[in-house]
CSV table of C-alpha atoms in Angstrom, one decimal:
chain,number,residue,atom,x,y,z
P,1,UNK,CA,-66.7,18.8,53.4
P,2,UNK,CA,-68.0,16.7,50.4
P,3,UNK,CA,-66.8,17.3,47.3
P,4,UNK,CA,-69.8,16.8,44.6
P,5,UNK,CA,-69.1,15.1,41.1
P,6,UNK,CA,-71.0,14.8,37.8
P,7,UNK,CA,-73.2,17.5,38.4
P,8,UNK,CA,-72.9,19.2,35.0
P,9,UNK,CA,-75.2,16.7,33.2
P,10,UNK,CA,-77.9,17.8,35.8
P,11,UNK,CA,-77.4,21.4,34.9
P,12,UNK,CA,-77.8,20.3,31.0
P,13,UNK,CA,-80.8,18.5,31.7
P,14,UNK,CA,-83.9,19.8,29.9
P,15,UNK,CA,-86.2,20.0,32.4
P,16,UNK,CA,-83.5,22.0,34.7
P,17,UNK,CA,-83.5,24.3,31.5
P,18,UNK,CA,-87.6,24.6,31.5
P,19,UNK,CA,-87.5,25.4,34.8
P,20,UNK,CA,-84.9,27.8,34.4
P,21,UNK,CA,-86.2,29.6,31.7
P,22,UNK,CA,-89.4,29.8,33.8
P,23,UNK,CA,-87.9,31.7,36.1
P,24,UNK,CA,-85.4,33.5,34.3
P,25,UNK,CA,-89.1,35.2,32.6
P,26,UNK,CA,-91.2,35.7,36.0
P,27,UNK,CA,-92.2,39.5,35.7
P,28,UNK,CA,-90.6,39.9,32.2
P,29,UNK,CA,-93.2,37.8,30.1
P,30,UNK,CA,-94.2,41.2,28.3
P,31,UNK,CA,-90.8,41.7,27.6
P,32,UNK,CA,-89.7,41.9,23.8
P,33,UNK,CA,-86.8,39.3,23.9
P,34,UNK,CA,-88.4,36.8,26.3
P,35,UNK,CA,-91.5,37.1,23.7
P,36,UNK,CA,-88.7,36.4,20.6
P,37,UNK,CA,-87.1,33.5,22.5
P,38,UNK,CA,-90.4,32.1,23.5
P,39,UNK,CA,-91.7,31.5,19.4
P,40,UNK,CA,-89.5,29.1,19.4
P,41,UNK,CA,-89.3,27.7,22.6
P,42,UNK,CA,-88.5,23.8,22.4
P,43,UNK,CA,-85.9,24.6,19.9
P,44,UNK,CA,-84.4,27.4,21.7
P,45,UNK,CA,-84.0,25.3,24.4
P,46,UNK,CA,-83.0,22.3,23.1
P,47,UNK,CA,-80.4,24.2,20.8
P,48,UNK,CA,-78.7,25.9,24.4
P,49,UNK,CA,-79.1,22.0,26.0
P,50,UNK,CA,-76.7,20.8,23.1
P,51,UNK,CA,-74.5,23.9,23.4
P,52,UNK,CA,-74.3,22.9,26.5
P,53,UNK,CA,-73.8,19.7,26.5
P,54,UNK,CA,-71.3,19.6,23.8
P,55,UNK,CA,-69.6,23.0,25.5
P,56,UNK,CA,-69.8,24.8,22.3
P,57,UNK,CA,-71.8,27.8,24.6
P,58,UNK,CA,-70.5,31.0,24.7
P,59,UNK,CA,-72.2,33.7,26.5
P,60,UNK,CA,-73.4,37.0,24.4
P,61,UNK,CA,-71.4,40.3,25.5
P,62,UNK,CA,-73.0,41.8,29.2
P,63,UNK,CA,-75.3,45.4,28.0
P,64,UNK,CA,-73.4,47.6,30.7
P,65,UNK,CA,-76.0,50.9,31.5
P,66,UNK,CA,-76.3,53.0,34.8
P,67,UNK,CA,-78.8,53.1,37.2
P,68,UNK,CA,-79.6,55.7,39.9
P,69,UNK,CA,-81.9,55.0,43.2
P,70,UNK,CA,-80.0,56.8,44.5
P,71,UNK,CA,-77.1,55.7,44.6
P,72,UNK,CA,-75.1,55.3,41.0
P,73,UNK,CA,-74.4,51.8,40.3
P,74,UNK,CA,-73.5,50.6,36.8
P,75,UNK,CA,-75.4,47.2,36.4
P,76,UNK,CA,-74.1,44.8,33.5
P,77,UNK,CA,-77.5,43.4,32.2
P,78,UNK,CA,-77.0,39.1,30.5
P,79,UNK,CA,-79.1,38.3,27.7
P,80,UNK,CA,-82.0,36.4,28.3
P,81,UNK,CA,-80.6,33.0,26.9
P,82,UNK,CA,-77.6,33.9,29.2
P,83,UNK,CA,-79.9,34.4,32.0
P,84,UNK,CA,-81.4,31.1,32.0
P,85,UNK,CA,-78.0,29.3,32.1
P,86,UNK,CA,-77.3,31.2,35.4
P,87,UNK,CA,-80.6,29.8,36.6
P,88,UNK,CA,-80.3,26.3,35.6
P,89,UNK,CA,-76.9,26.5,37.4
P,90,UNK,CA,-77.6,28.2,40.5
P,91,UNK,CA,-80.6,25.5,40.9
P,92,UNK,CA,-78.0,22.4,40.8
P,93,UNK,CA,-75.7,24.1,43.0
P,94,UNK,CA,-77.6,26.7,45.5
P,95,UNK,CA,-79.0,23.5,47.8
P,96,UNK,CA,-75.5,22.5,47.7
P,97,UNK,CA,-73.6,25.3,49.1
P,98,UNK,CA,-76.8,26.3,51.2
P,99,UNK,CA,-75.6,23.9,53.1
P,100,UNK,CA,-72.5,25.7,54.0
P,101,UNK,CA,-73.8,28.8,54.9
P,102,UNK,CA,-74.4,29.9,58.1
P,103,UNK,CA,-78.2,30.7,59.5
P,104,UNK,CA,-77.6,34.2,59.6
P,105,UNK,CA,-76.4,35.1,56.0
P,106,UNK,CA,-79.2,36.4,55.1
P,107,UNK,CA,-79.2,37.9,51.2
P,108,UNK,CA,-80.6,36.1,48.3
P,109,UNK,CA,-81.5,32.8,50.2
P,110,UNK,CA,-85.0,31.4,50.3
P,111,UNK,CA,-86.9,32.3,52.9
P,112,UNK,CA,-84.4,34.9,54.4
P,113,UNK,CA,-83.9,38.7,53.0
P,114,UNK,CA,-84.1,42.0,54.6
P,115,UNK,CA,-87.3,41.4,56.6
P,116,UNK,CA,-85.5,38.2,58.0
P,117,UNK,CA,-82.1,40.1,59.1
P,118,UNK,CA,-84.1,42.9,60.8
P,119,UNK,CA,-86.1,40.4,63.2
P,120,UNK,CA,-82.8,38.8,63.7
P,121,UNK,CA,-81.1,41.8,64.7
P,122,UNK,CA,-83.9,42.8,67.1
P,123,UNK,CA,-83.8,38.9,68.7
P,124,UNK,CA,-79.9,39.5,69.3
P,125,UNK,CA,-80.4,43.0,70.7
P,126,UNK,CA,-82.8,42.1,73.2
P,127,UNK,CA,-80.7,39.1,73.9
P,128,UNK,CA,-77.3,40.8,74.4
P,129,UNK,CA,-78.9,43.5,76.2
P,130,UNK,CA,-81.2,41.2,78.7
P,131,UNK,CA,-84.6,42.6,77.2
P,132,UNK,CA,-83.2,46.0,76.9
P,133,UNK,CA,-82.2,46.8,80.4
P,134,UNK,CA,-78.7,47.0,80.2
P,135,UNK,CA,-76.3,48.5,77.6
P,136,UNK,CA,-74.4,46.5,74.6
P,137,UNK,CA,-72.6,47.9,71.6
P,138,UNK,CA,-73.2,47.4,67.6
P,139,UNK,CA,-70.1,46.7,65.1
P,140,UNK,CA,-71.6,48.3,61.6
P,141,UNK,CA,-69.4,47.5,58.6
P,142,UNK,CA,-69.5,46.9,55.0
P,143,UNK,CA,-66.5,45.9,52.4
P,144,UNK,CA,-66.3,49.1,49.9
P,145,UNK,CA,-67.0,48.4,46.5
P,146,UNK,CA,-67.2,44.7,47.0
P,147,UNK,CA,-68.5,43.5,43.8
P,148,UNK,CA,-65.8,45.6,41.6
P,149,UNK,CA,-63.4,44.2,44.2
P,150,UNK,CA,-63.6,40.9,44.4
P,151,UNK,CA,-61.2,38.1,43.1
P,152,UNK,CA,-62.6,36.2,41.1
P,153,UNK,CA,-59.6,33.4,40.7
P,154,UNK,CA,-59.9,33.3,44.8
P,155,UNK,CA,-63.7,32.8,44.3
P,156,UNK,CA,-63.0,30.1,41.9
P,157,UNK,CA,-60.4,28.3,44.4
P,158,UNK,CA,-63.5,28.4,46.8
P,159,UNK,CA,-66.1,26.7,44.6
P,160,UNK,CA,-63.6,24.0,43.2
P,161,UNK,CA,-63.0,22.9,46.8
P,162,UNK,CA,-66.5,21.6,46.8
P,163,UNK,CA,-67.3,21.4,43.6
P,164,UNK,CA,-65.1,18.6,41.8
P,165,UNK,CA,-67.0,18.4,38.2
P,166,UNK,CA,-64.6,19.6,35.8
P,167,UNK,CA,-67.1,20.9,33.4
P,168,UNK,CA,-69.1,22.8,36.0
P,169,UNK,CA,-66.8,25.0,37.1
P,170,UNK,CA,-65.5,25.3,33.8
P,171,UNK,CA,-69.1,26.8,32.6
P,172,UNK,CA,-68.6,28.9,36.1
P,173,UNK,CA,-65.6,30.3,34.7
P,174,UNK,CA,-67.2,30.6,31.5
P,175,UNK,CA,-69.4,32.7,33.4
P,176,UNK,CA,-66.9,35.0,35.4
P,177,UNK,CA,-64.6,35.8,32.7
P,178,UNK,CA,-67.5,37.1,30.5
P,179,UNK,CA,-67.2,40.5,32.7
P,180,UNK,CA,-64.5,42.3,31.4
P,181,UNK,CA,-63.3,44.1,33.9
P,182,UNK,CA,-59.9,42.2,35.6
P,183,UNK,CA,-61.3,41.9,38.6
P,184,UNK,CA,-64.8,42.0,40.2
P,185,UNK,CA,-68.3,40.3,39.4
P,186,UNK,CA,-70.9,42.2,37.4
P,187,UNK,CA,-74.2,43.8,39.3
P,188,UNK,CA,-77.6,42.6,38.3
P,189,UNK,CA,-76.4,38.9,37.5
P,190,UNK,CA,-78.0,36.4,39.4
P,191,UNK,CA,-74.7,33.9,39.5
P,192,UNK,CA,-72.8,37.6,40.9
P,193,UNK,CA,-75.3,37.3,43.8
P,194,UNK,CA,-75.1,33.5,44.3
P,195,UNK,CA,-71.3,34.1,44.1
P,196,UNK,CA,-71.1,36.8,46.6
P,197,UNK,CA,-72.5,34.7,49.1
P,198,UNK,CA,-70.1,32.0,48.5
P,199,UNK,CA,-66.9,34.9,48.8
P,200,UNK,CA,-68.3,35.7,51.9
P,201,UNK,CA,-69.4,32.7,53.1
P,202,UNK,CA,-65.3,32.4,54.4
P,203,UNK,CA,-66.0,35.6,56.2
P,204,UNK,CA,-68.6,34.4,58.0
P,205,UNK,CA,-66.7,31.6,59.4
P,206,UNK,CA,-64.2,33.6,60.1
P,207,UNK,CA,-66.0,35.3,62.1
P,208,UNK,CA,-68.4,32.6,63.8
P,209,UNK,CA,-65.3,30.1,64.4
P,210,UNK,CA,-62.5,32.1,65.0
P,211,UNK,CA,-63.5,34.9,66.1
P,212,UNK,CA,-66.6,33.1,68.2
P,213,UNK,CA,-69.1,36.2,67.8
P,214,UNK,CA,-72.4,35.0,68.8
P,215,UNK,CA,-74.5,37.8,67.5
P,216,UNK,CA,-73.1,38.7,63.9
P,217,UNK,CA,-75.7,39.0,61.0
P,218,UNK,CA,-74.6,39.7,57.4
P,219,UNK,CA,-76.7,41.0,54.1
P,220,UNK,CA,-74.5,41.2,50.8
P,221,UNK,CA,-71.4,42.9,51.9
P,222,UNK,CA,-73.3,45.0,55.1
P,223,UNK,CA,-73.2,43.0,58.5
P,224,UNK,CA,-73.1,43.3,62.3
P,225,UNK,CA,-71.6,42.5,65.1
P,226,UNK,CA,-73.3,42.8,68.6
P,227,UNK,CA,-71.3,42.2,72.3
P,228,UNK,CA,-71.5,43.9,75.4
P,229,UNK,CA,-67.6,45.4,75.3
P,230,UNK,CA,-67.0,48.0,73.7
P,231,UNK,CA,-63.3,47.3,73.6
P,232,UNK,CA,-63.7,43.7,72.0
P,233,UNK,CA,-65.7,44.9,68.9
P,234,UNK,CA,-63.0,47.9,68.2
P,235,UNK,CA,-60.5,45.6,68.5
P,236,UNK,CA,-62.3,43.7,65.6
P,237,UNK,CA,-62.0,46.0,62.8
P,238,UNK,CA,-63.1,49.2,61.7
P,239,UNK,CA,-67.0,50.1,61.2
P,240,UNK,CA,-69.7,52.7,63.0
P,241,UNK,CA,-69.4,51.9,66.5
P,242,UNK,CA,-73.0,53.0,68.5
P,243,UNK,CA,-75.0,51.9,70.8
P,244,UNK,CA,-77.5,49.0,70.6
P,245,UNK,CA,-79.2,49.6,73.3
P,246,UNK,CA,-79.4,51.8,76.3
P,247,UNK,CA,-82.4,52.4,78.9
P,248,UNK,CA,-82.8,55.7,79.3
């Protein structure tokens, strides 16, 4: 695996910031503090390019409120000017670690999503039950309370094998420690979803290399394992064990 260097004065770069800050506002332009930040754009941006640059950023304190729909989730919301660092990062380094990922990961990735994983899921079940006319078995699991539970020194470990730039995964750190819980990654970031895909990303070998499952799909912290034996997917870990198919 290549280890990438000097990436950090990409991520400063102002027109990695414009384009950041462009998406960072798609479907909040009506939004009070994206119409404050936008009166003075150039200088707004330029000021967070030389915070940047000169690593004199700090990110403003996460605005923590629950959400219900339906399930109660407390989501840590960034400040805008916050929000477009994580973008102007995540665009230097997602077509890096894209890379690494397997096909089937399918959460927060260009041109996959839920719609993706489902067609997947109905290829592998017609495949691993010959078009549906014999019976095969499906491994359901998810990791329980993954984003509260995830180690974020372990995640850094994982990134600074590939990445090698000293002041990018110090602004990554930057990043994590702005949560203040001791462990875990805060909900409704977009570097949190990024992230997670990364943590799991050594699941996923894991599964795919050592395990050698053929027909595994993953979204977030839910994923799948398809086989024909029943015995050979208990034997890999707990989950909702039913059937994938079966002719009546």
């Amino acid at each position: 695996m290549k280890s990438c260097k000097n990436l950090y004065l990409k991520i400063c770069e102002i027109k990695n910031l414009l384009l950041a800050y462009k998406k960072a506002r798609k479907g909040k332009a009506k939004k009070h503090y994206v119409i404050e930040f936008e009166k003075n754009l150039a200088s707004n941006l330029l000021k967070l390019k030389h915070e940047l640059e000169t690593q004199t950023y700090r990110p403003k304190k996460l605005q923590t409120f629950i959400l219900r729909d339906p399930k109660t989730r407390k989501i840590s919301k960034s400040d805008f000017r916050d929000r477009i660092v994580h973008h102007a990062l995540c665009n230097i380094l997602e077509p890096i670690f894209n890379k690494t990922f397997i096909y089937d990961s399918c959460a927060n990735r260009k041109n996959k999503g839920n719609l993706f994983a489902l067609k997947r899921f109905e290829k592998f079940q017609k495949k691993i039950t010959n078009n549906l006319s014999s019976r095969a078995f499906c491994l359901k699991a998810d990791i329980k309370h993954y984003f509260k539970e995830i180690n974020r020194k372990i995640l850094l470990q994982i990134i600074r094998r590939k990445i090698k730039c000293k002041d990018t995964s110090n602004l990554i750190e930057l990043i994590l420690e702005n949560f203040q819980d001791k462990k875990g990654m805060p909900l409704g970031n977009l570097t949190s979803q990024f992230f997670a895909n990364i943590y799991l990303n050594e699941l996923d070998y894991f599964v795919k290399h050592k395990l050698k499952v053929k027909y595994y799909i993953r979204y977030v912290d839910d994923f799948v394992l398809l086989g024909s034996s029943r015995e050979k997917l208990l034997s890999w870990g707990g989950g909702q064990l039913t059937f994938s198919s079966e002719k009546n």
